[in-house]
Coordinates of C-alpha atoms in Angstrom, one line a residue:
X14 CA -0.7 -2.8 3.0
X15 CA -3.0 -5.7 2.0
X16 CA -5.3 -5.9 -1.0
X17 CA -8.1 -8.3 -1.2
X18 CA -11.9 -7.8 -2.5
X19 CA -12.5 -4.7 -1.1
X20 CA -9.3 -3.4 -2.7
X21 CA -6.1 -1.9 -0.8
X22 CA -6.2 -2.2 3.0
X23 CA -3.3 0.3 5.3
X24 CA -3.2 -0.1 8.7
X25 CA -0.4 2.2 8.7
X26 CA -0.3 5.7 6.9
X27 CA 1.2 4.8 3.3
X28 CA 4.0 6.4 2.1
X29 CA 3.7 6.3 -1.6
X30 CA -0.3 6.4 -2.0
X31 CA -0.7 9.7 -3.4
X32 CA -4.2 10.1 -2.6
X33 CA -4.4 10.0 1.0
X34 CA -2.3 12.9 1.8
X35 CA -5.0 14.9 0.3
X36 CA -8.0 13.4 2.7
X37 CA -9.0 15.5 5.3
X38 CA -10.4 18.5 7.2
X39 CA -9.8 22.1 6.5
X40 CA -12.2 25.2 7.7
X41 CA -11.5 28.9 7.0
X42 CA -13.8 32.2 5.8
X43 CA -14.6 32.6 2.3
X44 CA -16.3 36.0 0.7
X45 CA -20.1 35.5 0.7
X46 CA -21.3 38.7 -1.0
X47 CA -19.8 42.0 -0.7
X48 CA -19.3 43.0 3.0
X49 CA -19.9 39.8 4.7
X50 CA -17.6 36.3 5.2
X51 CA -19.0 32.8 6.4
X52 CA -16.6 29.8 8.1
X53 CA -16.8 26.9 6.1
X54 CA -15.6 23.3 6.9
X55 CA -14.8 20.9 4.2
X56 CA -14.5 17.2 4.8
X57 CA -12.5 15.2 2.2
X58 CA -12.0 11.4 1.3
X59 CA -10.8 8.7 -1.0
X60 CA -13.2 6.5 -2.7
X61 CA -10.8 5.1 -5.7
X62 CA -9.5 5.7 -8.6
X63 CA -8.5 8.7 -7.8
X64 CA -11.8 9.9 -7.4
X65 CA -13.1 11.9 -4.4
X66 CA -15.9 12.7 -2.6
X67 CA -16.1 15.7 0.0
X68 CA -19.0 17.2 2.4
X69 CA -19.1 21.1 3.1
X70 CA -20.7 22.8 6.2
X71 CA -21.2 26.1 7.4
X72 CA -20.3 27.4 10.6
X73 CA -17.6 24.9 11.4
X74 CA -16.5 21.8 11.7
X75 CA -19.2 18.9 13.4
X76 CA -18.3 19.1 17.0
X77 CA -17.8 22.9 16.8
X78 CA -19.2 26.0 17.9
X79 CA -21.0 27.0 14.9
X80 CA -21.4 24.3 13.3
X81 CA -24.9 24.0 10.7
X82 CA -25.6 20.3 9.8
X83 CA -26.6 21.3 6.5
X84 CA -24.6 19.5 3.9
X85 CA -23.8 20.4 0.5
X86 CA -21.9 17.4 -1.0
X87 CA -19.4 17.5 -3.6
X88 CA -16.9 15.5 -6.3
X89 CA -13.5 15.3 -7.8
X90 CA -10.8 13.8 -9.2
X91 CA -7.2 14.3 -8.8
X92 CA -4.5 15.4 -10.8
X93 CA -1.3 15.6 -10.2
X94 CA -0.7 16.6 -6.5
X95 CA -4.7 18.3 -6.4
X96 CA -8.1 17.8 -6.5
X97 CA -11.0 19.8 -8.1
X98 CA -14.0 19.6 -6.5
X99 CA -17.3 20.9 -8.2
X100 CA -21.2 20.2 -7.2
X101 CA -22.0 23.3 -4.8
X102 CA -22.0 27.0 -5.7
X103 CA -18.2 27.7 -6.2
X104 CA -14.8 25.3 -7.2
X105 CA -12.7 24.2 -4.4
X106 CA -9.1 23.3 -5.1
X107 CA -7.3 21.0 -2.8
X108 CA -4.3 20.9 -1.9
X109 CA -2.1 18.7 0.7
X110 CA -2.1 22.1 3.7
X111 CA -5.0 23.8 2.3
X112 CA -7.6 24.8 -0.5
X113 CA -8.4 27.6 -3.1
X114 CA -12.3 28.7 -3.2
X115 CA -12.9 30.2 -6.7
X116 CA -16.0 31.1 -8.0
X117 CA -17.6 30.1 -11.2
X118 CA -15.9 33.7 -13.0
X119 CA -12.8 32.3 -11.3
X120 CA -12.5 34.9 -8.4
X121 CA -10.9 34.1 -5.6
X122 CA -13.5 34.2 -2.5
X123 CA -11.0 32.6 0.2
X124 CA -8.7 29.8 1.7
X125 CA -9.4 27.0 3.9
X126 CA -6.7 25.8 6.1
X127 CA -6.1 22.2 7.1
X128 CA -6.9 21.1 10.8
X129 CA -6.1 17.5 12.5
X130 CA -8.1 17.7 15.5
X131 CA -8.0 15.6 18.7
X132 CA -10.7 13.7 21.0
X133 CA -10.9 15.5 24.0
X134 CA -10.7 12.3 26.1
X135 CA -7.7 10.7 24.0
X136 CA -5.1 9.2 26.3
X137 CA -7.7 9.1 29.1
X138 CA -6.3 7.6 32.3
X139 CA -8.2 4.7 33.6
X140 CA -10.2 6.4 37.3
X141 CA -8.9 4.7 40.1
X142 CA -12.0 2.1 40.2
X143 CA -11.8 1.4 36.6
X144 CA -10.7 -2.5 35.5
X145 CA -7.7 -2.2 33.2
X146 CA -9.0 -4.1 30.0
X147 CA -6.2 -3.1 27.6
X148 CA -3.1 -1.3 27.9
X149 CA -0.9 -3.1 25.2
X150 CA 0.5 -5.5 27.3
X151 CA -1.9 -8.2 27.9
X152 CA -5.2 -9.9 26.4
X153 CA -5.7 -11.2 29.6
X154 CA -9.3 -9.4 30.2
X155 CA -10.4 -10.9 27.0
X156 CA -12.4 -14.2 25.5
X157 CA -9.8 -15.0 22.2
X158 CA -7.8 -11.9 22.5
X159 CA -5.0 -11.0 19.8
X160 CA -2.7 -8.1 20.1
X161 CA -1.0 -6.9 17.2
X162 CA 3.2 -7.1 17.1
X163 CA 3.1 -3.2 18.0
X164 CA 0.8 -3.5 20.7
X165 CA -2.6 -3.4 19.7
X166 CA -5.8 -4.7 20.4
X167 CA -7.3 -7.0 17.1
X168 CA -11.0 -6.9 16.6
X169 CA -12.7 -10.2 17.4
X170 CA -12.8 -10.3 20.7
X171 CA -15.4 -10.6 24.2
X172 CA -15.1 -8.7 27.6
X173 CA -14.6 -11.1 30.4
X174 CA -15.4 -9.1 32.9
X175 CA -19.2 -8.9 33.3
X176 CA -21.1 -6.0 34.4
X177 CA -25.0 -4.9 34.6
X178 CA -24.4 -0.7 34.3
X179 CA -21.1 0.4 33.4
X180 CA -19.2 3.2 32.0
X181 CA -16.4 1.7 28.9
X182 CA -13.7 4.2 27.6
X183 CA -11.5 2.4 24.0
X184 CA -9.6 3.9 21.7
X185 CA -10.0 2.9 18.4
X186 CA -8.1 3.2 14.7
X187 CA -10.0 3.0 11.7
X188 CA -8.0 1.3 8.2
X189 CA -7.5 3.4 4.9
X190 CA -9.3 1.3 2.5
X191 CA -10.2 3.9 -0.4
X192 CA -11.9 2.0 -2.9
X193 CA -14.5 0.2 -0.2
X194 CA -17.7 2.0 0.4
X195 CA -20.2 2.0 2.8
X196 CA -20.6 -0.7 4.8
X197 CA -17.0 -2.6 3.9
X198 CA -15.0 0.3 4.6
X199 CA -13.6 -0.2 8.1
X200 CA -16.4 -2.1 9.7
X201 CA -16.3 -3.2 13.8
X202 CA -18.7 -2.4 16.7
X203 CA -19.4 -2.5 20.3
X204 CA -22.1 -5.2 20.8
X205 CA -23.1 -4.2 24.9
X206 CA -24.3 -7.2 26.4
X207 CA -23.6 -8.9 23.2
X208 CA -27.1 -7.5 22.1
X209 CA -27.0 -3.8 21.3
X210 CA -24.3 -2.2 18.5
X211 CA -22.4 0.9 18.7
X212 CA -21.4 1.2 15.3
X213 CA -17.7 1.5 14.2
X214 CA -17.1 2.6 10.8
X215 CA -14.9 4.9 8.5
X216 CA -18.1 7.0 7.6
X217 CA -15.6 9.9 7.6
X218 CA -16.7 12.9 5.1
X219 CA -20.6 11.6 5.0
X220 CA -23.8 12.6 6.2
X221 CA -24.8 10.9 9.7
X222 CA -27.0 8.1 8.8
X223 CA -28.4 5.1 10.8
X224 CA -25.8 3.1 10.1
X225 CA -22.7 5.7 10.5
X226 CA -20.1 5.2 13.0
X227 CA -21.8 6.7 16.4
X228 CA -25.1 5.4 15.3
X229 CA -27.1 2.6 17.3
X230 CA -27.1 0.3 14.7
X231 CA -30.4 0.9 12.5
X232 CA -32.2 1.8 15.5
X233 CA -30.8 5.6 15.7
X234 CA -28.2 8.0 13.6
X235 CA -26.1 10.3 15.8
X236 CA -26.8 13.8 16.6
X237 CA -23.5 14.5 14.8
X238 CA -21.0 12.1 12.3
X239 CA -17.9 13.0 14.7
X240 CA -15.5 10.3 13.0
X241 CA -12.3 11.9 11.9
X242 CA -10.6 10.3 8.8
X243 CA -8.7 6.6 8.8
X244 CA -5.8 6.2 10.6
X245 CA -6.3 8.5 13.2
X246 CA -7.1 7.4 17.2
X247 CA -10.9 8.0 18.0
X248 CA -12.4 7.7 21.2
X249 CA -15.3 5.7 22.3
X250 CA -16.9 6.9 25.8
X251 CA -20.0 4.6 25.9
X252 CA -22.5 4.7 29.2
X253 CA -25.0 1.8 29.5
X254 CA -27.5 0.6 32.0
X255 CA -28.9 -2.1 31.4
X256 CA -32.4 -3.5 30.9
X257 CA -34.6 -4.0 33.9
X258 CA -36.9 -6.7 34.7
X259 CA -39.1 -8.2 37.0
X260 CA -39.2 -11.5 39.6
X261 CA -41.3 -13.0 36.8
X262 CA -39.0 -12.0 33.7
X263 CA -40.5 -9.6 32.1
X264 CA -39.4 -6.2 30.8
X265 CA -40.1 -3.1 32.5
X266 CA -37.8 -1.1 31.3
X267 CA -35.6 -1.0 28.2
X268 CA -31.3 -0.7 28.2
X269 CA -30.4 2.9 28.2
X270 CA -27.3 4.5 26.1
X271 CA -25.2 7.8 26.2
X272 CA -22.6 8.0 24.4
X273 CA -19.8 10.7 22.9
X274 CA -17.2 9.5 19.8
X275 CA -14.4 11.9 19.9
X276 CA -15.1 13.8 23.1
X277 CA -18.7 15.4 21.7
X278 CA -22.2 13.5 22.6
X279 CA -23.8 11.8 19.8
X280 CA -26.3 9.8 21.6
X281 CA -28.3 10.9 24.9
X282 CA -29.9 8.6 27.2
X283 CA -31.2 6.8 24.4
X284 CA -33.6 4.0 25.7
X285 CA -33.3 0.8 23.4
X286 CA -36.2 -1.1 22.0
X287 CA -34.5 -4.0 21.6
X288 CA -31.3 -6.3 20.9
X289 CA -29.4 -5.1 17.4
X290 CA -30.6 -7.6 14.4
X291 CA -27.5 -9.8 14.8
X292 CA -27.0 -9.0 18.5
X293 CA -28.3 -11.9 21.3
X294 CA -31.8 -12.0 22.8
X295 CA -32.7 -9.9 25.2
X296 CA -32.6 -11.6 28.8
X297 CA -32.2 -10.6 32.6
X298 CA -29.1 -12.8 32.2
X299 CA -25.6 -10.8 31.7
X300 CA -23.7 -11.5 28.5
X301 CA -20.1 -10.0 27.5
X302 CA -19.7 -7.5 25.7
X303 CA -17.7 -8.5 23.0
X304 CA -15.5 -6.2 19.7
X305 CA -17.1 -7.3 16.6
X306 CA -15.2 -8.9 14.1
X307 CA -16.7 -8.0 10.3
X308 CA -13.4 -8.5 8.4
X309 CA -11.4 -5.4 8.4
X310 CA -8.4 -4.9 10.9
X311 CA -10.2 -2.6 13.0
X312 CA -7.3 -1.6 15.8
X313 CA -7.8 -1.0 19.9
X314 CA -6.2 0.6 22.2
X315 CA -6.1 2.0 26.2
X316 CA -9.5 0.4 27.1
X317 CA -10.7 0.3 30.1
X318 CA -14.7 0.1 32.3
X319 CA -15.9 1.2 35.2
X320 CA -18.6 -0.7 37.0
X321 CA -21.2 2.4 37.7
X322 CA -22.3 0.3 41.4
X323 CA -18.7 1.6 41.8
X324 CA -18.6 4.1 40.2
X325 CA -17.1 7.8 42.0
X326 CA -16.1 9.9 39.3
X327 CA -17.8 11.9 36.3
X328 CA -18.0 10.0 32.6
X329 CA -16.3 10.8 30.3
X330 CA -12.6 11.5 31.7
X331 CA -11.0 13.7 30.0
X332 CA -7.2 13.9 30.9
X333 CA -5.6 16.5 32.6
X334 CA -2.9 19.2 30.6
X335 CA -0.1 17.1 32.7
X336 CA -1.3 13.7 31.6
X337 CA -1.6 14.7 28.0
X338 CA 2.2 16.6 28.3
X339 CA 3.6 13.2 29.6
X340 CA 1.8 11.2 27.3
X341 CA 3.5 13.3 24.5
X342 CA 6.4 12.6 26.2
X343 CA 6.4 9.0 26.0
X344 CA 5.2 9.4 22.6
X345 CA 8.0 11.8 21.8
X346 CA 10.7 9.0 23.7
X347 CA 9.1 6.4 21.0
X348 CA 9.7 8.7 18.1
X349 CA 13.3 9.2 19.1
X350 CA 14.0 5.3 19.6
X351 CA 12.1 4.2 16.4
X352 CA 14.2 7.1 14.9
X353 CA 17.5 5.7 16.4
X354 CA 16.1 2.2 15.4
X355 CA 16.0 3.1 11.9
X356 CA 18.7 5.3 11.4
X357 CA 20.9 2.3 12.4
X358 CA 19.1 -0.2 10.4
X359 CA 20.0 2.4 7.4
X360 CA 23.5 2.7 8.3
X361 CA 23.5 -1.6 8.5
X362 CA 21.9 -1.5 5.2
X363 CA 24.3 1.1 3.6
X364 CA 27.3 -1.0 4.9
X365 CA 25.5 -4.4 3.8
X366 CA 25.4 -2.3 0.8
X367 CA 28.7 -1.0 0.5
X368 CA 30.1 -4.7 0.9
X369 CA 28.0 -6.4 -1.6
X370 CA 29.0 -3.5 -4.0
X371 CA 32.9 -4.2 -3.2
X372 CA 32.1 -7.4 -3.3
X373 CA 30.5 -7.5 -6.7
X374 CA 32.9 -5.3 -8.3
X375 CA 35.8 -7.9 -6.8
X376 CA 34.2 -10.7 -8.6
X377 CA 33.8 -8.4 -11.6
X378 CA 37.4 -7.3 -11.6
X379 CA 38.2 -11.2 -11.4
X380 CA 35.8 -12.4 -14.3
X381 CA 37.4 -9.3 -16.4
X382 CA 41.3 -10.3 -15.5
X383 CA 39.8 -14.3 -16.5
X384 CA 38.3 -13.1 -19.4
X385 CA 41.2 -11.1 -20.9
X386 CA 43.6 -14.0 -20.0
X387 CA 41.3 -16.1 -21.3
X388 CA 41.3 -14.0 -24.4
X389 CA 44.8 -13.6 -24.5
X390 CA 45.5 -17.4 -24.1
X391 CA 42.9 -17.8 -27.2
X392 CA 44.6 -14.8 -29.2
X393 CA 48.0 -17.3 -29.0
X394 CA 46.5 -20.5 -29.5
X395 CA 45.1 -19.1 -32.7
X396 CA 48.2 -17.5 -33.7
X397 CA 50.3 -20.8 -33.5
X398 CA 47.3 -22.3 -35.4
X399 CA 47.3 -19.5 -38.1
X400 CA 51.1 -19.8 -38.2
X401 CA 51.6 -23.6 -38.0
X402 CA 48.4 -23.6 -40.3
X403 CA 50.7 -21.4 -43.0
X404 CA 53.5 -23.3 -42.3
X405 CA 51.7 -27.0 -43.4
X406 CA 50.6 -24.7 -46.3
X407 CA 53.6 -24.1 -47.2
X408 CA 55.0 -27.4 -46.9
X409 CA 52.0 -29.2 -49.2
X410 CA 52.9 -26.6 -51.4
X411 CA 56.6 -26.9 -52.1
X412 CA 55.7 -30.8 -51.8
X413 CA 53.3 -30.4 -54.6
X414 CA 55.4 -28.1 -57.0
X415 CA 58.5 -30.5 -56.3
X416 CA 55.9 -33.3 -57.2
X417 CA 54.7 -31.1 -60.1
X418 CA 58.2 -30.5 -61.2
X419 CA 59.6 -34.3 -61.0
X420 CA 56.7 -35.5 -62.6
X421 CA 57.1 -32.7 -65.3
X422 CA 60.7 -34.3 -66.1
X423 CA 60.0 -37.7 -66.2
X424 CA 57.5 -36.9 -68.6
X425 CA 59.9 -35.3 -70.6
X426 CA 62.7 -37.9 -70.1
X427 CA 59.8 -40.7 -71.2
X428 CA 59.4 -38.7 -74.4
X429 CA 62.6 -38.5 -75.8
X430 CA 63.2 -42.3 -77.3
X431 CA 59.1 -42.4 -78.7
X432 CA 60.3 -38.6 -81.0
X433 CA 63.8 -41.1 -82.5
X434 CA 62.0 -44.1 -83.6
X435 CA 58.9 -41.5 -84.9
X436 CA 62.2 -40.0 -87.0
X437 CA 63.1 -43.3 -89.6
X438 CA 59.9 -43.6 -91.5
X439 CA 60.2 -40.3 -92.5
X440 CA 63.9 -40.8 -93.9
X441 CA 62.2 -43.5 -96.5
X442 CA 59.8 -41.5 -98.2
X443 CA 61.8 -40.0 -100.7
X444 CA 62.8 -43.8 -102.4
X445 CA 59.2 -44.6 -102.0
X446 CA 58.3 -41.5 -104.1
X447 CA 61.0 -43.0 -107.1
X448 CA 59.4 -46.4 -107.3
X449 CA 56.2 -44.3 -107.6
X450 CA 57.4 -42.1 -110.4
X451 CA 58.6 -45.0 -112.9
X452 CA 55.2 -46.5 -113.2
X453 CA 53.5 -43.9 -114.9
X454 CA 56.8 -44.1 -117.8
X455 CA 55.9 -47.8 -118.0
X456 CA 52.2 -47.1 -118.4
X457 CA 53.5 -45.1 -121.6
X458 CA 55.1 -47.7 -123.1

């Protein structure tokens, strides 16, 4: 998956996208009035935000016996795991294998069932005068070719083989790009000559317009929109014959086209006015036809021509029941090796796993075993610190109260002489107080 301007781009179907598994076709009878039922064909996309936009027919499926081109259109939005649609006469409820018709009292008038239908002329061997343009082995037949890493032909790319009227077969596969619309949503084209377009577009679940895949680009809108949704392999069967002209150059006849996407013709022996808007002028000279490149990854596949000088066999081949069996075969031989393929790579990646778990809890084991000796040695350095912290306590203290104590004695010792000599004064009082009581008998006399 890429994202860019026009929003997400698969190439591939996407595995967690939860709205494309609800895209799609689905056909089945729903109660009309009373006694009767009529076949109706839904059409289904993706255009963002979980929003949808659908086209119902009557009669079938485009392509189908039965099939009435009128359209009713319709909306929704998903929740959860299904969509409500609304905008014709009764609700439809979609669902990832089917959907619920109700109508507007909420009776239920039917189910439609999901189809996936296949081109008729998908896998269609090249006729034994056919050149071999692609096959997923070699650009060689192309101007610039690029083939994907699975196999695939890029868009982007001219023809080198040059023919005046020839019958082309491709196979092509459209990109999921939900939230681009119109004319960015899976754009290419076949530009014959270099000068007329055969539109290629993911106009799947629209009305066929001028500009829809099938279409000869704004000149004329196909009989019928045959695209199927993105990501499924289309078919191109494209007969042209080319303008005429005479000694002197001049026109006398314009380039003729028939054409049938998906095994049903959409375009019959349409004569061309002139070159598509961006295509080259028109001239008796031959130009390649080239694989337009407009931006979106467009993918080709089993292409191949048929110069109509040569030409022996009938247009378009459609392969035979043993063709399409061994095709599934090969198919079914690719599913089992990719299987293989990845059921190893999950058993390398569980082991990868397992190892960088064992690994992890090793180193997490050892940390732990550090830590806790690391704690342990901590524990005893700060008990011998505690202890011979006490100890020193205990030391400054004794060493203090001895100090205390010595000093507290020769204090006392330094006392004793100062409390004798303090003593004699107080022994001579008493004669002093005689002295003192004869002058007061002398005063009398």
């Amino acid at each position: 998956m890429a994202a860019g301007p026009k929003g997400p781009v698969y190439t591939e179907t996407p595995e967690s996208e939860p709205n494309f598994p609800l895209m799609g076709e689905f056909v089945g009878p729903i109660q009309s009035d009373k006694e009767d039922k009529n076949v109706v064909a839904l059409q289904i996309r993706a255009v963002g935000k979980d929003t949808f936009e659908a086209i119902q027919y009557l009669g079938g499926l485009p392509g189908e016996e039965g099939h009435k081109t009128e359209t009713v259109q319709l909306i929704g939005r998903r929740s959860d795991d299904f969509v409500v649609l609304s905008g014709g006469p009764y609700a439809v409820f979609v669902e990832k294998d089917g959907c619920l018709v109700l109508d507007r009292k909420g009776n239920r008038l039917g189910e439609l069932k999901r189809v996936e239908r296949e081109s008729s002329t998908l896998h269609a061997p090249p006729p034994e005068d056919a050149i071999v343009l692609f096959d997923g082995t070699s650009t060689d037949q192309f101007v610039d070719g690029q083939m994907t890493k699975d196999g695939l032909l890029m868009h982007g790319t001219k023809i080198k083989p040059m023919m005046q009227d020839f019958n082309l077969h491709l196979e092509f596969r459209l990109p999921y790009m939900p939230e681009a619309l119109d004319q960015a949503r899976g754009n290419s084209g076949i530009y014959l000559h270099g000068r007329y377009e055969c539109q290629v577009l993911d106009s799947f679940a629209t009305p066929a317009v001028f500009n829809g895949c099938g279409a000869l680009y704004r000149f004329r809108t196909p009989d019928l929109n045959m695209c199927y949704p993105p990501l499924r392999w289309q078919t191109y069967d494209i007969q042209f014959t080319a303008a005429r002209w005479d000694a002197e150059g001049n026109k006398i006849r314009g380039a003729h086209v028939t054409s049938w996407l998906n095994g049903v013709k959409i375009q019959d022996d349409v004569e061309l006015p002139g070159p598509t808007g961006a295509g080259k002028p028109e001239e008796p000279n031959l130009l390649p036809t080239l694989f337009q490149d407009h931006g979106d990854p467009v993918r080709f596949r089993n292409v191949w021509i048929v110069d109509r000088g040569l030409a022996s066999d009938t247009f378009p081949v459609r392969p035979s029941k043993e063709e399409i069996e061994a095709f599934e075969k090969q198919k079914q031989a690719k599913i089992e090796r990719e299987k293989k393929e990845q059921e190893k790579k999950a058993r390398e990646l569980k082991e990868k796993k397992q190892k960088e778990e064992a690994e992890k809890k090793k180193q997490a084991e050892m940390k732990a075993a550090a830590e806790k000796a690391a704690a342990e040695k901590a524990a005893t350095e700060k008990a011998a610190t505690e202890k011979a912290a006490t100890e020193k306590a205990a030391t400054e203290k004794a060493a203090t109260e001895k100090e205390a104590a010595e000093k507290a004695k020769a204090e006392k010792e330094s006392a004793k002489p100062e409390a004798k000599e303090e003593a004699k004064p107080a022994e001579a009082k008493p004669a002093e107080a005689k002295s003192g009581d004869a002058k007061p008998a002398d005063k009398a006399k």
